[in-house]
Coordinates of C-alpha atoms and ligand atoms in Angstrom, one line a residue:
X1 CA 143.8 109.2 128.4
X2 CA 145.5 109.2 131.7
X3 CA 144.0 111.0 134.7
X4 CA 145.5 112.0 138.1
X5 CA 143.6 111.9 141.4
X6 CA 144.7 114.0 144.4
X7 CA 143.3 113.9 148.0
X8 CA 144.2 117.4 149.3
X9 CA 144.8 118.9 152.7
X10 CA 148.2 117.5 153.7
X11 CA 150.9 120.1 154.3
X12 CA 153.9 119.1 152.1
X13 CA 157.1 118.5 153.9
X14 CA 160.6 117.3 152.8
X15 CA 163.1 117.7 150.0
X16 CA 162.6 117.6 146.2
X17 CA 165.3 117.5 143.6
X18 CA 164.8 119.9 140.6
X19 CA 165.6 118.6 137.1
X20 CA 167.1 120.3 134.1
X21 CA 165.3 123.1 132.3
X22 CA 163.0 122.0 129.5
X23 CA 163.2 125.4 127.8
X24 CA 167.0 125.3 127.9
X25 CA 167.3 121.7 126.7
X26 CA 165.1 122.2 123.6
X27 CA 167.2 124.9 121.9
X28 CA 170.4 123.2 123.1
X29 CA 169.4 119.9 121.4
X30 CA 168.3 121.8 118.3
X31 CA 171.6 123.6 118.1
X32 CA 173.4 120.3 117.5
X33 CA 172.2 120.7 113.9
X34 CA 174.9 123.4 113.6
X35 CA 177.4 120.6 113.4
X36 CA 180.7 119.6 115.0
X37 CA 179.9 116.0 115.7
X38 CA 178.7 114.1 118.8
X39 CA 177.5 116.2 121.7
X40 CA 176.7 114.8 125.2
X41 CA 174.0 116.7 127.0
X42 CA 173.4 115.9 130.6
X43 CA 170.7 117.0 133.1
X44 CA 168.2 116.8 130.3
X45 CA 164.6 116.4 131.7
X46 CA 162.8 113.3 130.7
X47 CA 159.7 115.1 129.5
X48 CA 157.5 114.7 126.4
X49 CA 158.7 117.9 124.7
X50 CA 162.3 116.8 124.9
X51 CA 161.5 113.3 123.6
X52 CA 159.6 115.0 120.7
X53 CA 162.7 117.2 119.9
X54 CA 164.8 114.0 119.9
X55 CA 162.3 112.4 117.4
X56 CA 162.4 115.5 115.2
X57 CA 166.3 115.4 115.1
X58 CA 166.0 111.7 114.2
X59 CA 163.6 112.5 111.4
X60 CA 166.2 115.0 110.1
X61 CA 168.8 112.2 110.1
X62 CA 170.7 113.0 113.3
X63 CA 171.9 110.1 115.5
X64 CA 170.0 110.5 118.8
X65 CA 170.6 108.4 121.9
X66 CA 168.5 109.4 124.9
X67 CA 169.0 107.5 128.1
X68 CA 167.6 108.8 131.4
X69 CA 168.7 112.4 131.8
X70 CA 171.5 112.1 129.2
X71 CA 171.2 112.7 125.5
X72 CA 173.9 111.9 123.0
X73 CA 173.3 113.6 119.7
X74 CA 175.4 113.6 116.5
X75 CA 173.9 115.9 113.8
X76 CA 177.1 116.1 111.8
X77 CA 175.3 114.5 108.8
X78 CA 171.6 115.0 108.3
X79 CA 169.4 113.6 105.5
X80 CA 166.4 115.9 105.5
X81 CA 165.7 119.6 106.1
X82 CA 162.0 119.1 106.5
X83 CA 160.2 119.3 109.9
X84 CA 156.8 117.6 109.2
X85 CA 153.5 119.0 110.4
X86 CA 152.4 115.9 112.3
X87 CA 155.3 116.3 114.6
X88 CA 155.5 120.1 114.7
X89 CA 151.8 120.3 115.7
X90 CA 152.6 118.4 118.9
X91 CA 155.3 120.8 119.9
X92 CA 155.7 124.5 118.8
X93 CA 159.3 124.6 119.9
X94 CA 160.0 122.5 116.8
X95 CA 160.4 125.9 115.2
X96 CA 163.9 125.9 116.9
X97 CA 165.3 123.8 114.1
X98 CA 164.6 126.5 111.5
X99 CA 167.6 128.8 112.3
X100 CA 170.2 125.9 112.6
X101 CA 169.0 124.2 109.4
X102 CA 169.2 127.4 107.5
X103 CA 172.6 128.4 108.8
X104 CA 174.2 125.0 108.3
X105 CA 172.5 123.6 105.2
X106 CA 171.1 126.7 103.5
X107 CA 167.5 125.6 103.5
X108 CA 164.7 124.6 105.8
X109 CA 161.1 123.6 105.5
X110 CA 159.3 123.8 108.8
X111 CA 155.6 123.5 109.4
X112 CA 154.0 126.5 110.9
X113 CA 153.6 125.6 114.5
X114 CA 150.0 126.9 114.8
X115 CA 148.4 128.4 117.8
X116 CA 147.8 126.6 121.1
X117 CA 145.6 127.0 124.2
X118 CA 147.5 130.1 125.4
X119 CA 147.5 132.1 122.3
X120 CA 148.1 132.5 118.6
X121 CA 151.9 132.1 119.1
X122 CA 153.1 133.9 115.9
X123 CA 156.7 133.4 114.6
X124 CA 156.8 136.6 112.5
X125 CA 159.8 137.9 114.4
X126 CA 161.8 134.7 113.8
X127 CA 161.1 135.0 110.1
X128 CA 161.7 138.8 109.8
X129 CA 165.1 138.4 111.5
X130 CA 166.1 135.5 109.2
X131 CA 165.0 137.6 106.2
X132 CA 167.2 140.4 107.4
X133 CA 170.1 138.0 107.4
X134 CA 169.5 137.4 103.7
X135 CA 167.2 134.3 103.8
X136 CA 164.5 134.0 101.2
X137 CA 161.5 133.1 103.4
X138 CA 158.1 132.1 102.1
X139 CA 154.9 130.5 103.4
X140 CA 153.5 127.6 101.3
X141 CA 150.6 125.4 102.3
X142 CA 151.2 125.9 106.0
X143 CA 154.9 125.4 105.8
X144 CA 157.7 128.0 106.3
X145 CA 160.2 127.6 103.4
X146 CA 163.6 129.3 103.9
X147 CA 166.6 129.4 101.7
X148 CA 170.0 131.2 101.9
X149 CA 173.3 130.5 100.2
X150 CA 175.0 131.8 103.3
X151 CA 173.4 134.0 105.9
X152 CA 174.9 137.4 106.4
X153 CA 175.2 139.3 109.6
X154 CA 172.5 142.0 110.2
X155 CA 171.2 144.5 112.7
X156 CA 167.9 143.0 114.0
X157 CA 165.4 144.7 116.3
X158 CA 162.7 142.5 117.8
X159 CA 159.4 144.4 118.4
X160 CA 158.9 142.3 121.5
X161 CA 161.4 140.1 123.4
X162 CA 160.8 136.6 122.0
X163 CA 162.5 133.7 123.8
X164 CA 162.6 131.1 120.9
X165 CA 162.9 134.0 118.4
X166 CA 166.1 135.2 120.1
X167 CA 167.4 131.6 120.3
X168 CA 166.6 130.9 116.6
X169 CA 168.4 134.1 115.5
X170 CA 171.4 133.6 117.8
X171 CA 171.9 130.1 116.4
X172 CA 171.5 131.2 112.8
X173 CA 173.9 134.1 113.3
X174 CA 176.5 131.8 114.8
X175 CA 177.4 130.5 111.3
X176 CA 176.5 133.7 109.3
X177 CA 179.1 135.8 107.4
X178 CA 179.8 138.8 109.5
X179 CA 178.3 140.3 112.7
X180 CA 174.7 140.2 113.8
X181 CA 173.3 142.4 116.5
X182 CA 169.9 141.4 118.1
X183 CA 168.3 144.3 119.8
X184 CA 165.5 144.0 122.3
X185 CA 166.6 140.4 122.7
X186 CA 164.9 138.2 125.3
X187 CA 167.1 137.8 128.5
X188 CA 165.9 134.5 129.9
X189 CA 168.5 132.2 131.7
X190 CA 167.7 129.5 129.1
X191 CA 169.1 131.9 126.4
X192 CA 172.3 132.3 128.4
X193 CA 172.6 128.5 128.8
X194 CA 172.3 128.1 125.0
X195 CA 174.8 130.8 124.4
X196 CA 177.3 129.1 126.8
X197 CA 176.9 125.8 124.9
X198 CA 177.4 127.5 121.5
X199 CA 180.5 129.4 122.8
X200 CA 182.0 126.1 124.1
X201 CA 181.7 125.0 120.5
X202 CA 183.5 128.1 119.1
X203 CA 180.6 130.5 118.5
X204 CA 181.5 134.2 119.2
X205 CA 178.6 135.6 121.3
X206 CA 178.6 138.7 123.5
X207 CA 175.7 140.0 125.6
X208 CA 173.5 136.9 126.0
X209 CA 171.2 137.6 129.0
X210 CA 171.1 141.3 128.1
X211 CA 168.8 143.0 125.6
X212 CA 171.6 143.4 123.0
X213 CA 173.3 140.3 121.8
X214 CA 176.2 140.5 119.3
X215 CA 177.2 137.4 117.4
X216 CA 180.2 137.3 115.1
X217 CA 179.7 134.4 112.6
X218 CA 182.3 131.7 112.2
X219 CA 182.7 129.0 109.5
X220 CA 181.9 126.0 111.7
X221 CA 181.3 124.9 115.2
X222 CA 183.0 122.1 117.1
X223 CA 181.4 119.5 119.3
X224 CA 181.1 119.9 123.1
X225 CA 179.4 118.5 126.1
X226 CA 176.9 120.4 128.3
X227 CA 175.0 120.2 131.6
X228 CA 171.6 121.9 131.3
X229 CA 170.7 124.5 133.9
X230 CA 168.0 123.6 136.5
X231 CA 164.4 124.3 135.6
X232 CA 163.3 127.6 137.3
X233 CA 159.6 126.9 136.5
X234 CA 159.6 123.4 137.9
X235 CA 161.3 124.8 141.0
X236 CA 158.7 127.6 141.3
X237 CA 155.9 125.0 140.9
X238 CA 157.2 123.0 143.9
X239 CA 157.6 126.1 145.9
X240 CA 154.0 127.0 145.3
X241 CA 153.1 123.3 146.2
X242 CA 154.7 123.9 149.6
X243 CA 153.1 127.3 150.0
X244 CA 149.5 126.3 149.0
X245 CA 149.5 123.4 151.5
X246 CA 151.1 125.6 154.2
X247 CA 154.0 123.2 154.4
X248 CA 157.8 123.3 154.6
X249 CA 159.8 122.2 151.6
X250 CA 163.4 122.3 150.5
X251 CA 164.4 122.4 146.8
X252 CA 167.7 120.9 145.9
X253 CA 169.8 121.5 142.7
X254 CA 168.0 124.7 141.8
X255 CA 169.2 128.2 140.8
X256 CA 167.6 130.8 143.2
X257 CA 169.3 133.6 141.2
X258 CA 167.1 132.7 138.2
X259 CA 164.0 133.2 140.3
X260 CA 164.2 136.6 141.9
X261 CA 160.8 137.9 140.8
X262 CA 159.0 134.8 142.0
X263 CA 160.8 134.7 145.3
X264 CA 160.1 138.3 146.0
X265 CA 156.4 137.8 145.2
X266 CA 156.1 134.8 147.5
X267 CA 157.8 136.7 150.3
X268 CA 155.4 139.6 149.7
X269 CA 152.5 137.2 150.2
X270 CA 154.0 136.1 153.5
X271 CA 155.9 133.0 152.7
X272 CA 159.2 132.5 154.5
X273 CA 162.0 131.7 152.1
X274 CA 165.7 131.2 152.7
X275 CA 168.1 130.6 149.8
X276 CA 171.5 129.1 149.5
X277 CA 173.6 128.7 146.3
X278 CA 171.6 125.7 144.9
X279 CA 168.9 125.3 147.5
X280 CA 165.7 127.0 148.6
X281 CA 164.0 126.4 151.9
X282 CA 160.3 127.4 152.1
X283 CA 158.1 127.6 155.2
X284 CA 154.5 128.6 154.7
X285 CA 153.1 128.3 158.3
X286 CA 151.4 131.7 158.6
X287 CA 148.4 132.9 156.7
X288 CA 149.1 134.4 153.3
X289 CA 147.9 137.8 152.0
X290 CA 146.7 138.7 148.6
X291 CA 149.2 140.4 146.3
X292 CA 149.2 141.9 142.8
X293 CA 151.3 140.3 140.0
X294 CA 152.1 141.4 136.5
X295 CA 153.8 138.9 134.2
X296 CA 156.6 140.3 132.1
X297 CA 159.6 139.1 130.0
X298 CA 162.6 138.0 132.1
X299 CA 163.7 139.3 134.7
X300 CA 160.0 140.2 135.3
X301 CA 157.5 137.7 136.8
X302 CA 157.4 134.7 134.5
X303 CA 154.2 134.0 132.6
X304 CA 154.9 130.3 133.1
X305 CA 154.3 130.7 136.8
X306 CA 151.0 132.7 136.4
X307 CA 148.6 129.8 136.7
X308 CA 150.4 128.5 139.7
X309 CA 150.2 131.8 141.5
X310 CA 146.5 132.3 140.6
X311 CA 145.9 128.9 142.4
X312 CA 147.9 130.0 145.4
X313 CA 146.1 133.4 145.7
X314 CA 142.8 131.6 146.1
X315 CA 144.0 130.7 149.6
X316 CA 145.3 134.1 150.5
X317 CA 143.4 136.7 152.5
X318 CA 142.2 139.7 150.4
X319 CA 142.2 140.5 146.8
X320 CA 144.9 139.7 144.2
X321 CA 145.1 141.1 140.7
X322 CA 147.1 139.0 138.4
X323 CA 147.8 140.7 135.0
X324 CA 149.0 138.5 132.1
X325 CA 150.9 140.8 129.7
X326 CA 152.8 138.1 127.6
X327 CA 150.1 135.9 126.1
X328 CA 146.6 136.8 125.0
X329 CA 144.6 134.0 126.6
X330 CA 146.4 132.3 129.4
X331 CA 143.5 132.0 131.9
X332 CA 142.2 128.5 130.9
X333 CA 142.8 127.3 134.5
X334 CA 140.4 130.0 136.0
X335 CA 137.1 128.3 135.0
X336 CA 138.3 125.0 136.4
X337 CA 139.5 126.7 139.7
X338 CA 136.1 128.4 140.0
X339 CA 134.5 124.9 139.8
X340 CA 136.6 124.0 142.8
X341 CA 135.1 127.0 144.7
X342 CA 137.6 129.7 143.9
X343 CA 136.3 133.3 143.6
X344 CA 138.1 134.6 140.5
X345 CA 136.8 137.1 137.9
X346 CA 138.6 137.6 134.6
X347 CA 138.5 141.1 133.2
X348 CA 140.5 141.3 129.9
X349 CA 144.0 140.3 130.7
X350 CA 143.5 140.5 134.5
X351 CA 142.3 137.8 136.9
X352 CA 140.9 139.3 140.1
X353 CA 141.1 136.7 142.9
X354 CA 139.3 137.1 146.2
X355 CA 140.4 134.9 149.0
X356 CA 140.6 132.9 151.1
X357 CA 138.3 130.3 149.5
X358 CA 138.1 126.8 150.9
X359 CA 138.6 124.8 147.7
X360 CA 136.7 121.6 147.2
X361 CA 138.0 118.7 145.2
X362 CA 136.3 118.2 141.8
X363 CA 136.8 116.6 138.4
X364 CA 138.7 119.2 136.3
X365 CA 140.1 119.4 132.8
X366 CA 143.7 120.3 132.1
X367 CA 144.2 122.5 129.0
X368 CA 147.9 123.4 128.7
X369 CA 151.1 122.6 130.5
X370 CA 151.1 125.3 133.2
X371 CA 147.3 125.5 133.6
X372 CA 147.5 121.8 134.5
X373 CA 150.2 122.5 137.1
X374 CA 147.9 125.1 138.6
X375 CA 145.1 122.5 138.9
X376 CA 147.4 120.0 140.6
X377 CA 148.4 122.7 143.1
X378 CA 144.7 123.5 143.8
X379 CA 144.0 119.8 144.2
X380 CA 146.8 119.6 146.8
X381 CA 145.1 122.2 148.9
X382 CA 141.4 121.3 148.3
X383 CA 139.2 119.4 150.7
X384 CA 138.4 116.0 149.3
X385 CA 139.5 114.4 146.0
X386 CA 140.3 116.2 142.7
X387 CA 140.5 114.3 139.5
X388 CA 142.4 115.9 136.7
X389 CA 141.6 114.7 133.1
X390 CA 143.9 115.1 130.1
X391 CA 146.8 115.1 132.5
X392 CA 149.1 114.3 129.6
X393 CA 149.7 118.1 129.4
X394 CA 151.7 117.8 132.5
X395 CA 154.1 115.3 131.0
X396 CA 155.2 117.8 128.5
X397 CA 157.2 119.8 131.1
X398 CA 157.3 118.0 134.4
X399 CA 159.3 114.8 135.0
X400 CA 157.8 112.3 137.4
X401 CA 155.6 115.0 139.0
X402 CA 153.3 112.6 140.9
X403 CA 156.4 110.7 142.3
X404 CA 158.1 114.0 143.4
X405 CA 154.9 115.2 145.1
X406 CA 154.4 111.8 146.8
X407 CA 158.0 112.2 148.1
X408 CA 156.7 115.4 149.8
X409 CA 153.8 113.6 151.4
X410 CA 151.0 114.3 148.9
X411 CA 148.3 111.8 148.2
X412 CA 148.4 111.7 144.4
X413 CA 147.9 108.8 141.9
X414 CA 148.3 108.6 138.2
X415 CA 145.7 106.3 136.5
X416 CA 147.0 105.0 133.2
X417 CA 144.3 104.9 130.6
X418 CA 145.8 104.7 127.1
X419 CA 147.9 107.3 125.3
X420 CA 147.5 111.0 124.7
X421 CA 146.0 112.2 121.4
X422 CA 148.5 113.1 118.7
X423 CA 147.8 116.9 118.5
X424 CA 148.8 118.2 121.8
X425 CA 150.1 121.7 121.6
Ligands
EPZ501 C1 158.9 130.5 125.3 O1 157.9 130.4 124.3 C2 158.7 129.3 126.2 N1 158.8 128.1 125.5 C3 157.3 129.4 126.8 O2 157.2 128.4 127.8 C4 157.2 130.8 127.6 O3 155.9 130.9 128.1 C5 157.5 131.9 126.6 O4 158.8 131.7 126.0 C6 157.5 133.3 127.4 O5 158.4 133.2 128.4 C7 160.1 127.7 125.2 O6 161.1 128.3 125.5 C8 160.2 126.4 124.4 P1 157.9 134.2 123.0 P2 158.0 131.4 123.0 O7 158.3 134.1 121.6 O8 159.4 131.6 122.6 C9 155.0 137.2 120.9 C10 156.2 126.5 128.8 O9 155.1 126.4 129.4 N2 155.7 136.9 119.6 O10 158.9 134.7 124.0 O11 157.1 130.8 122.0 C11 154.2 136.1 121.4 O12 152.9 136.0 120.8 C12 156.2 127.4 127.5 O13 157.3 126.0 129.0 C13 155.4 137.5 118.5 O14 154.5 138.4 118.4 O15 157.4 132.7 123.5 C14 154.1 136.4 122.9 O16 153.0 137.3 123.1 C15 154.8 128.0 127.2 N3 156.1 137.2 117.3 C16 155.4 137.1 123.2 O17 155.9 137.5 121.9 C17 157.1 136.2 117.3 O18 157.6 136.0 116.2 C18 156.4 136.2 123.9 O19 156.5 135.0 123.1 C19 157.4 135.6 118.5 C20 156.7 135.9 119.7

């Protein structure tokens, strides 16, 4: 398995270009199953999860051509409605084919995604919503089996805002008979990007980005092209890279207006930030102070930036309390940061960080995508060399991360040692 070594202590300086949003690209690619013919999707990040979604669409019979950051998909005709376990277990977001398959072909068999390092990750809200739309949903031998002659519009209330749940239901409702209202819908920018793509293809959607989304079903969707929005979590990760090394970095091709909570929290910690329409300039010369953070569904502070901020707060003066309210066990990075000399105590869903700590490089183990990013950031600030094992987790959501960090002056090297194991969640 690959590992990455980092020699820390260099303030990062320079510009970095932000790629397309993984969590927008995944539902957008899945939505091609709703038909209409060949769609050209650009600004698609070249990350493992997106390649996996392309493989899944191929298994279902779609024609998939993925070159650089451009994907050409034709799912007009598919030959299977089964998403197999050995693929779904490598990427939970495979569940995003459930709604489109059911809506377009009247049936779907999708392996239960299973839990992962950050929590049990249930899909009960996806299934309850589809059942309300008239689907016959059952669980057999670890597979979700869903059937419906034609889905009908329904009034759906989600107990908790679910990003992929909202996306699944919005896609399914696009071809249902009648009108669907999703209440307590998730409001992430990635949901708006998916809705924009669906509307370009003839879907009738109102309210995407708010907590009430109304979808009037149509008989069929047309083809369209789409340019995926920039990745706000990749952007946030490079901002923290600049802040934790007390450097000065500029992000190009990003969307500051998708990052309000993070930008406010970085400013509260003492980081200087100027924003333009598609650029962010960060300067972290002065000492940082500890702050409190509570992760929440969008527009609250993103849980996908929690590990990165825990790493940053180890270098801030004072105490920071970071509360994780979205997932039940998303502190896998804490033990590894403590091995680097961080002073962090986990009490239930809160991590209490006391700083500043002078982190020391050490061999550490990555556990999930964003925890791995947190360890890279700590390595950039630590004295000496940090070796990160199981670094394949990073490849799921960050395109060319080592190259982009080297472009900012980091001393970071990827050591290729064989391939990742099959069951990465
Ligand atoms: C999406 O996951 C993202 N993944 C995650 O990003 C992100 O962390 C998460 O949203 C929260 O923002 C993609 O978009 C592909 P949820 P998702 O359903 O949709 C509970 C990354 O690093 N819930 O919004 O799986 C659930 O347990 C990944 O890029 C139910 O109870 O998350 C959690 O507590 C990690 N029942 C909360 O809702 C359900 O049916 C939010 O989960 C669904 C969810």
